[in-house]
PDB file of C-alpha atoms in Angstrom:
ATOM      1  CA  UNK A   3     -55.092 -72.653 -25.154  1.00  0.00           C
ATOM      2  CA  UNK A   4     -53.014 -70.031 -26.915  1.00  0.00           C
ATOM      3  CA  UNK A   5     -50.686 -68.223 -24.544  1.00  0.00           C
ATOM      4  CA  UNK A   6     -48.290 -65.316 -24.429  1.00  0.00           C
ATOM      5  CA  UNK A   7     -45.351 -65.250 -22.029  1.00  0.00           C
ATOM      6  CA  UNK A   8     -43.348 -62.156 -21.251  1.00  0.00           C
ATOM      7  CA  UNK A   9     -39.919 -62.297 -19.690  1.00  0.00           C
ATOM      8  CA  UNK A  10     -38.767 -60.811 -17.401  1.00  0.00           C
ATOM      9  CA  UNK A  11     -41.816 -60.079 -15.260  1.00  0.00           C
ATOM     10  CA  UNK A  12     -40.043 -57.058 -13.778  1.00  0.00           C
ATOM     11  CA  UNK A  13     -36.896 -55.145 -14.570  1.00  0.00           C
ATOM     12  CA  UNK A  14     -35.139 -52.330 -12.716  1.00  0.00           C
ATOM     13  CA  UNK A  15     -32.265 -50.547 -14.435  1.00  0.00           C
ATOM     14  CA  UNK A  16     -30.294 -47.309 -14.183  1.00  0.00           C
ATOM     15  CA  UNK A  17     -30.932 -44.585 -16.691  1.00  0.00           C
ATOM     16  CA  UNK A  18     -29.056 -44.921 -19.978  1.00  0.00           C
ATOM     17  CA  UNK A  19     -29.087 -48.695 -20.280  1.00  0.00           C
ATOM     18  CA  UNK A  20     -30.216 -50.507 -23.401  1.00  0.00           C
ATOM     19  CA  UNK A  21     -32.986 -53.008 -22.677  1.00  0.00           C
ATOM     20  CA  UNK A  22     -34.521 -56.088 -24.255  1.00  0.00           C
ATOM     21  CA  UNK A  23     -38.006 -57.251 -23.348  1.00  0.00           C
ATOM     22  CA  UNK A  24     -39.089 -60.685 -24.525  1.00  0.00           C
ATOM     23  CA  UNK A  25     -42.442 -62.014 -25.657  1.00  0.00           C
ATOM     24  CA  UNK A  26     -43.124 -65.593 -26.716  1.00  0.00           C
ATOM     25  CA  UNK A  27     -46.367 -67.006 -28.076  1.00  0.00           C
ATOM     26  CA  UNK A  28     -47.681 -70.449 -28.882  1.00  0.00           C
ATOM     27  CA  UNK A  29     -49.869 -69.573 -31.883  1.00  0.00           C
ATOM     28  CA  UNK A  30     -47.639 -69.650 -34.973  1.00  0.00           C
ATOM     29  CA  UNK A  31     -50.483 -68.437 -37.197  1.00  0.00           C
ATOM     30  CA  UNK A  32     -50.473 -64.892 -35.871  1.00  0.00           C
ATOM     31  CA  UNK A  33     -51.687 -62.076 -38.101  1.00  0.00           C
ATOM     32  CA  UNK A  34     -49.793 -59.322 -36.341  1.00  0.00           C
ATOM     33  CA  UNK A  35     -48.272 -58.433 -32.985  1.00  0.00           C
ATOM     34  CA  UNK A  36     -48.531 -55.171 -31.114  1.00  0.00           C
ATOM     35  CA  UNK A  37     -46.481 -53.734 -28.244  1.00  0.00           C
ATOM     36  CA  UNK A  38     -48.125 -51.417 -25.738  1.00  0.00           C
ATOM     37  CA  UNK A  39     -47.128 -49.518 -22.648  1.00  0.00           C
ATOM     38  CA  UNK A  40     -49.412 -48.924 -19.703  1.00  0.00           C
ATOM     39  CA  UNK A  41     -48.859 -46.346 -17.005  1.00  0.00           C
ATOM     40  CA  UNK A  42     -50.386 -47.081 -13.577  1.00  0.00           C
ATOM     41  CA  UNK A  43     -54.174 -46.821 -13.614  1.00  0.00           C
ATOM     42  CA  UNK A  44     -54.236 -45.745 -17.246  1.00  0.00           C
ATOM     43  CA  UNK A  45     -55.179 -47.222 -20.592  1.00  0.00           C
ATOM     44  CA  UNK A  46     -52.800 -48.761 -23.121  1.00  0.00           C
ATOM     45  CA  UNK A  47     -50.629 -46.734 -25.459  1.00  0.00           C
ATOM     46  CA  UNK A  48     -49.658 -48.444 -28.704  1.00  0.00           C
ATOM     47  CA  UNK A  49     -45.918 -48.437 -29.338  1.00  0.00           C
ATOM     48  CA  UNK A  50     -45.338 -50.616 -32.384  1.00  0.00           C
ATOM     49  CA  UNK A  51     -47.346 -52.872 -34.673  1.00  0.00           C
ATOM     50  CA  UNK A  52     -45.602 -55.636 -36.621  1.00  0.00           C
ATOM     51  CA  UNK A  53     -47.440 -57.473 -39.368  1.00  0.00           C
ATOM     52  CA  UNK A  54     -46.736 -61.185 -39.763  1.00  0.00           C
ATOM     53  CA  UNK A  55     -44.925 -60.497 -43.034  1.00  0.00           C
ATOM     54  CA  UNK A  56     -42.523 -58.062 -41.362  1.00  0.00           C
ATOM     55  CA  UNK A  57     -39.384 -58.779 -39.360  1.00  0.00           C
ATOM     56  CA  UNK A  58     -39.139 -55.554 -37.409  1.00  0.00           C
ATOM     57  CA  UNK A  59     -40.474 -52.081 -36.800  1.00  0.00           C
ATOM     58  CA  UNK A  60     -38.755 -49.021 -35.385  1.00  0.00           C
ATOM     59  CA  UNK A  61     -39.991 -45.862 -33.728  1.00  0.00           C
ATOM     60  CA  UNK A  62     -37.471 -43.518 -32.176  1.00  0.00           C
ATOM     61  CA  UNK A  63     -35.579 -45.375 -29.449  1.00  0.00           C
ATOM     62  CA  UNK A  64     -37.817 -48.428 -29.803  1.00  0.00           C
ATOM     63  CA  UNK A  65     -37.281 -51.387 -32.078  1.00  0.00           C
ATOM     64  CA  UNK A  66     -39.461 -54.478 -32.150  1.00  0.00           C
ATOM     65  CA  UNK A  67     -38.654 -57.692 -33.973  1.00  0.00           C
ATOM     66  CA  UNK A  68     -40.835 -60.656 -34.839  1.00  0.00           C
ATOM     67  CA  UNK A  69     -39.850 -64.270 -35.542  1.00  0.00           C
ATOM     68  CA  UNK A  70     -42.995 -66.238 -36.285  1.00  0.00           C
ATOM     69  CA  UNK A  71     -41.203 -69.537 -36.761  1.00  0.00           C
ATOM     70  CA  UNK A  72     -39.818 -69.495 -33.228  1.00  0.00           C
ATOM     71  CA  UNK A  73     -42.853 -67.740 -31.723  1.00  0.00           C
ATOM     72  CA  UNK A  74     -40.866 -64.834 -30.362  1.00  0.00           C
ATOM     73  CA  UNK A  75     -40.880 -61.057 -30.389  1.00  0.00           C
ATOM     74  CA  UNK A  76     -38.479 -58.692 -28.685  1.00  0.00           C
ATOM     75  CA  UNK A  77     -38.794 -55.036 -27.821  1.00  0.00           C
ATOM     76  CA  UNK A  78     -35.493 -53.186 -27.694  1.00  0.00           C
ATOM     77  CA  UNK A  79     -35.349 -49.872 -25.832  1.00  0.00           C
ATOM     78  CA  UNK A  80     -32.230 -47.813 -26.412  1.00  0.00           C
ATOM     79  CA  UNK A  81     -30.790 -45.377 -23.886  1.00  0.00           C
ATOM     80  CA  UNK A  82     -33.562 -45.860 -21.330  1.00  0.00           C
ATOM     81  CA  UNK A  83     -34.973 -42.859 -19.446  1.00  0.00           C
ATOM     82  CA  UNK A  84     -36.987 -42.547 -16.217  1.00  0.00           C
ATOM     83  CA  UNK A  85     -40.003 -41.628 -18.363  1.00  0.00           C
ATOM     84  CA  UNK A  86     -39.853 -45.121 -19.868  1.00  0.00           C
ATOM     85  CA  UNK A  87     -40.969 -46.571 -16.531  1.00  0.00           C
ATOM     86  CA  UNK A  88     -44.245 -48.390 -17.167  1.00  0.00           C
ATOM     87  CA  UNK A  89     -45.659 -51.846 -17.810  1.00  0.00           C
ATOM     88  CA  UNK A  90     -44.942 -53.143 -21.297  1.00  0.00           C
ATOM     89  CA  UNK A  91     -47.413 -55.548 -22.871  1.00  0.00           C
ATOM     90  CA  UNK A  92     -47.255 -57.565 -26.040  1.00  0.00           C
ATOM     91  CA  UNK A  93     -50.378 -58.882 -27.740  1.00  0.00           C
ATOM     92  CA  UNK A  94     -51.046 -60.755 -30.915  1.00  0.00           C
ATOM     93  CA  UNK A  95     -54.007 -60.927 -33.256  1.00  0.00           C
ATOM     94  CA  UNK A  96     -54.547 -64.312 -34.860  1.00  0.00           C
ATOM     95  CA  UNK A  97     -56.791 -62.877 -37.573  1.00  0.00           C
ATOM     96  CA  UNK A  98     -59.218 -65.182 -39.342  1.00  0.00           C
ATOM     97  CA  UNK A  99     -62.160 -65.936 -37.070  1.00  0.00           C
ATOM     98  CA  UNK A 100     -60.438 -64.221 -34.125  1.00  0.00           C
ATOM     99  CA  UNK A 101     -61.805 -60.878 -35.249  1.00  0.00           C
ATOM    100  CA  UNK A 102     -60.843 -58.036 -33.002  1.00  0.00           C
ATOM    101  CA  UNK A 103     -59.332 -60.295 -30.366  1.00  0.00           C
ATOM    102  CA  UNK A 104     -55.930 -59.553 -28.955  1.00  0.00           C
ATOM    103  CA  UNK A 105     -54.260 -62.147 -26.744  1.00  0.00           C
ATOM    104  CA  UNK A 106     -52.070 -60.429 -24.161  1.00  0.00           C
ATOM    105  CA  UNK A 107     -49.082 -61.396 -22.094  1.00  0.00           C
ATOM    106  CA  UNK A 108     -48.929 -60.532 -18.399  1.00  0.00           C
ATOM    107  CA  UNK A 109     -46.490 -57.709 -19.049  1.00  0.00           C
ATOM    108  CA  UNK A 110     -43.030 -56.610 -17.984  1.00  0.00           C
ATOM    109  CA  UNK A 111     -42.892 -53.943 -15.274  1.00  0.00           C
ATOM    110  CA  UNK A 112     -40.009 -51.633 -16.117  1.00  0.00           C
ATOM    111  CA  UNK A 113     -38.468 -49.199 -13.668  1.00  0.00           C
ATOM    112  CA  UNK A 114     -35.721 -46.868 -14.870  1.00  0.00           C
ATOM    113  CA  UNK A 115     -34.099 -44.975 -12.022  1.00  0.00           C
ATOM    114  CA  UNK A 116     -32.046 -41.807 -12.400  1.00  0.00           C
TER     115      UNK A 116
ATOM    116  CA  UNK B  25     -57.840 -36.376 -34.147  1.00  0.00           C
ATOM    117  CA  UNK B  26     -59.794 -37.452 -31.076  1.00  0.00           C
ATOM    118  CA  UNK B  27     -58.836 -40.758 -29.491  1.00  0.00           C
ATOM    119  CA  UNK B  28     -61.019 -43.487 -28.037  1.00  0.00           C
ATOM    120  CA  UNK B  29     -63.296 -42.020 -25.377  1.00  0.00           C
ATOM    121  CA  UNK B  30     -64.683 -44.068 -22.527  1.00  0.00           C
ATOM    122  CA  UNK B  31     -67.262 -42.875 -20.037  1.00  0.00           C
ATOM    123  CA  UNK B  32     -67.532 -42.768 -17.154  1.00  0.00           C
ATOM    124  CA  UNK B  33     -63.947 -42.935 -15.869  1.00  0.00           C
ATOM    125  CA  UNK B  34     -64.940 -44.284 -12.478  1.00  0.00           C
ATOM    126  CA  UNK B  35     -67.961 -46.148 -11.145  1.00  0.00           C
ATOM    127  CA  UNK B  36     -68.913 -47.578  -7.797  1.00  0.00           C
ATOM    128  CA  UNK B  37     -71.800 -50.035  -7.780  1.00  0.00           C
ATOM    129  CA  UNK B  38     -73.388 -52.399  -5.294  1.00  0.00           C
ATOM    130  CA  UNK B  39     -73.571 -56.158  -5.734  1.00  0.00           C
ATOM    131  CA  UNK B  40     -76.650 -57.160  -7.692  1.00  0.00           C
ATOM    132  CA  UNK B  41     -76.928 -53.902  -9.594  1.00  0.00           C
ATOM    133  CA  UNK B  42     -76.298 -53.526 -13.281  1.00  0.00           C
ATOM    134  CA  UNK B  43     -73.992 -51.109 -15.086  1.00  0.00           C
ATOM    135  CA  UNK B  44     -73.555 -49.718 -18.594  1.00  0.00           C
ATOM    136  CA  UNK B  45     -70.225 -48.493 -19.913  1.00  0.00           C
ATOM    137  CA  UNK B  46     -69.801 -46.426 -23.054  1.00  0.00           C
ATOM    138  CA  UNK B  47     -67.087 -46.253 -25.697  1.00  0.00           C
ATOM    139  CA  UNK B  48     -66.753 -43.814 -28.603  1.00  0.00           C
ATOM    140  CA  UNK B  49     -64.165 -45.049 -31.127  1.00  0.00           C
ATOM    141  CA  UNK B  50     -61.874 -42.990 -33.278  1.00  0.00           C
ATOM    142  CA  UNK B  51     -63.802 -41.432 -36.137  1.00  0.00           C
ATOM    143  CA  UNK B  52     -63.905 -43.851 -39.059  1.00  0.00           C
ATOM    144  CA  UNK B  53     -63.091 -46.910 -36.967  1.00  0.00           C
ATOM    145  CA  UNK B  54     -65.732 -49.594 -37.305  1.00  0.00           C
ATOM    146  CA  UNK B  55     -64.303 -52.267 -35.001  1.00  0.00           C
ATOM    147  CA  UNK B  56     -64.722 -51.915 -31.245  1.00  0.00           C
ATOM    148  CA  UNK B  57     -63.381 -54.458 -28.768  1.00  0.00           C
ATOM    149  CA  UNK B  58     -63.791 -54.655 -24.998  1.00  0.00           C
ATOM    150  CA  UNK B  59     -61.364 -56.043 -22.428  1.00  0.00           C
ATOM    151  CA  UNK B  60     -61.404 -56.629 -18.699  1.00  0.00           C
ATOM    152  CA  UNK B  61     -58.182 -56.043 -16.783  1.00  0.00           C
ATOM    153  CA  UNK B  62     -57.634 -57.388 -13.264  1.00  0.00           C
ATOM    154  CA  UNK B  63     -54.420 -57.891 -11.274  1.00  0.00           C
ATOM    155  CA  UNK B  64     -54.900 -61.652 -11.185  1.00  0.00           C
ATOM    156  CA  UNK B  65     -56.050 -62.402 -14.730  1.00  0.00           C
ATOM    157  CA  UNK B  66     -54.474 -59.574 -16.679  1.00  0.00           C
ATOM    158  CA  UNK B  67     -56.196 -58.423 -19.859  1.00  0.00           C
ATOM    159  CA  UNK B  68     -58.996 -60.669 -21.038  1.00  0.00           C
ATOM    160  CA  UNK B  69     -61.034 -60.267 -24.199  1.00  0.00           C
ATOM    161  CA  UNK B  70     -64.774 -59.736 -23.720  1.00  0.00           C
ATOM    162  CA  UNK B  71     -66.193 -59.194 -27.218  1.00  0.00           C
ATOM    163  CA  UNK B  72     -65.757 -57.374 -30.496  1.00  0.00           C
ATOM    164  CA  UNK B  73     -68.234 -55.549 -32.691  1.00  0.00           C
ATOM    165  CA  UNK B  74     -67.902 -54.558 -36.326  1.00  0.00           C
ATOM    166  CA  UNK B  75     -70.613 -52.627 -38.138  1.00  0.00           C
ATOM    167  CA  UNK B  76     -73.142 -53.327 -35.358  1.00  0.00           C
ATOM    168  CA  UNK B  77     -72.500 -57.095 -35.412  1.00  0.00           C
ATOM    169  CA  UNK B  78     -70.791 -59.061 -32.675  1.00  0.00           C
ATOM    170  CA  UNK B  79     -68.076 -61.024 -34.443  1.00  0.00           C
ATOM    171  CA  UNK B  80     -66.299 -62.596 -31.528  1.00  0.00           C
ATOM    172  CA  UNK B  81     -66.911 -63.244 -27.869  1.00  0.00           C
ATOM    173  CA  UNK B  82     -64.590 -64.184 -25.029  1.00  0.00           C
ATOM    174  CA  UNK B  83     -65.179 -66.668 -22.253  1.00  0.00           C
ATOM    175  CA  UNK B  84     -67.367 -64.581 -19.953  1.00  0.00           C
ATOM    176  CA  UNK B  85     -70.796 -65.363 -18.502  1.00  0.00           C
ATOM    177  CA  UNK B  86     -73.959 -64.120 -20.159  1.00  0.00           C
ATOM    178  CA  UNK B  87     -74.192 -61.305 -17.594  1.00  0.00           C
ATOM    179  CA  UNK B  88     -71.732 -59.485 -19.820  1.00  0.00           C
ATOM    180  CA  UNK B  89     -73.263 -58.136 -22.994  1.00  0.00           C
ATOM    181  CA  UNK B  90     -72.647 -55.390 -25.476  1.00  0.00           C
ATOM    182  CA  UNK B  91     -73.905 -53.640 -28.534  1.00  0.00           C
ATOM    183  CA  UNK B  92     -72.746 -51.262 -31.203  1.00  0.00           C
ATOM    184  CA  UNK B  93     -74.714 -48.455 -32.754  1.00  0.00           C
ATOM    185  CA  UNK B  94     -74.787 -47.254 -36.349  1.00  0.00           C
ATOM    186  CA  UNK B  95     -72.286 -44.484 -35.516  1.00  0.00           C
ATOM    187  CA  UNK B  96     -69.886 -47.196 -34.218  1.00  0.00           C
ATOM    188  CA  UNK B  97     -70.254 -46.128 -30.595  1.00  0.00           C
ATOM    189  CA  UNK B  98     -70.455 -49.140 -28.337  1.00  0.00           C
ATOM    190  CA  UNK B  99     -71.836 -49.948 -24.923  1.00  0.00           C
ATOM    191  CA  UNK B 100     -71.240 -52.894 -22.661  1.00  0.00           C
ATOM    192  CA  UNK B 101     -73.583 -53.938 -19.918  1.00  0.00           C
ATOM    193  CA  UNK B 102     -72.956 -56.071 -16.862  1.00  0.00           C
ATOM    194  CA  UNK B 103     -76.013 -57.306 -14.994  1.00  0.00           C
ATOM    195  CA  UNK B 104     -76.248 -58.714 -11.475  1.00  0.00           C
ATOM    196  CA  UNK B 105     -72.849 -57.364 -10.503  1.00  0.00           C
ATOM    197  CA  UNK B 106     -70.509 -59.507  -8.405  1.00  0.00           C
ATOM    198  CA  UNK B 107     -67.514 -58.413  -6.340  1.00  0.00           C
ATOM    199  CA  UNK B 108     -65.263 -60.174  -8.852  1.00  0.00           C
ATOM    200  CA  UNK B 109     -66.444 -57.840 -11.609  1.00  0.00           C
ATOM    201  CA  UNK B 110     -64.365 -55.060 -10.072  1.00  0.00           C
ATOM    202  CA  UNK B 111     -61.829 -54.249 -12.761  1.00  0.00           C
ATOM    203  CA  UNK B 112     -60.574 -51.772 -15.309  1.00  0.00           C
ATOM    204  CA  UNK B 113     -62.668 -52.111 -18.460  1.00  0.00           C
ATOM    205  CA  UNK B 114     -60.883 -51.070 -21.611  1.00  0.00           C
ATOM    206  CA  UNK B 115     -62.265 -50.382 -25.036  1.00  0.00           C
ATOM    207  CA  UNK B 116     -60.195 -50.462 -28.218  1.00  0.00           C
ATOM    208  CA  UNK B 117     -61.000 -49.435 -31.754  1.00  0.00           C
ATOM    209  CA  UNK B 118     -59.537 -50.263 -35.133  1.00  0.00           C
ATOM    210  CA  UNK B 119     -60.262 -49.317 -38.714  1.00  0.00           C
ATOM    211  CA  UNK B 120     -60.397 -53.014 -39.539  1.00  0.00           C
ATOM    212  CA  UNK B 121     -58.786 -56.258 -38.452  1.00  0.00           C
ATOM    213  CA  UNK B 122     -55.035 -56.139 -38.830  1.00  0.00           C
ATOM    214  CA  UNK B 123     -54.676 -52.399 -38.592  1.00  0.00           C
ATOM    215  CA  UNK B 124     -53.704 -52.298 -34.961  1.00  0.00           C
ATOM    216  CA  UNK B 125     -55.770 -51.157 -32.040  1.00  0.00           C
ATOM    217  CA  UNK B 126     -56.055 -47.881 -30.142  1.00  0.00           C
ATOM    218  CA  UNK B 127     -57.209 -48.085 -26.558  1.00  0.00           C
ATOM    219  CA  UNK B 128     -59.186 -45.711 -24.411  1.00  0.00           C
ATOM    220  CA  UNK B 129     -58.285 -44.707 -20.863  1.00  0.00           C
ATOM    221  CA  UNK B 130     -60.713 -47.215 -19.402  1.00  0.00           C
ATOM    222  CA  UNK B 131     -63.541 -47.268 -16.890  1.00  0.00           C
ATOM    223  CA  UNK B 132     -62.600 -48.300 -13.357  1.00  0.00           C
ATOM    224  CA  UNK B 133     -65.538 -50.269 -11.925  1.00  0.00           C
ATOM    225  CA  UNK B 134     -65.644 -51.031  -8.225  1.00  0.00           C
ATOM    226  CA  UNK B 135     -68.347 -53.352  -6.917  1.00  0.00           C
ATOM    227  CA  UNK B 136     -69.003 -53.153  -3.171  1.00  0.00           C
TER     228      UNK B 136
END
């Protein structure tokens, strides 16, 4: 069974800190990997999409890296703010016959306090 | 550009009833996927449709079904509801495989 593990499960930090969220996966044949955030009771908001041929993607204060060979992705959040508080989920698409299927981790619950 | 629209936002149903949820994808997106989210199991893939054809299905009982219309709108149906079907049901759309997915706000289903 292909799995995704996110570490840590929860993180509480003061405002201004730089953060690293980790995502590891067992399927080395991924097609791409996507990071999302989810606010309580809401849907998912896409943050970054990394294709298997890419090493990293950046958007504002967010940077995501991908290392297929080691089965790891990291999401780096610079200068965290209280508005960053949410659950962060990583998910990969294996492509091929896994059309439209994303395999998700359990998420990292992030709390940034003022 | 309108996002992915799911209706209704909230539903309360009784055990044994059936329910239909609707999803309108982003204009031009032909792939629609459905997920169930619960506190214990997290996000689990239900099925995916592309151009009215189901291309992939997750490990859910046959009570869960779906379809996609020619305008790419999709519906999922759950028959003979059980208490364990209470969950947030999320729909996602994509232009095609590999282009990333955009999610709707979800339908919160409560079975009593």
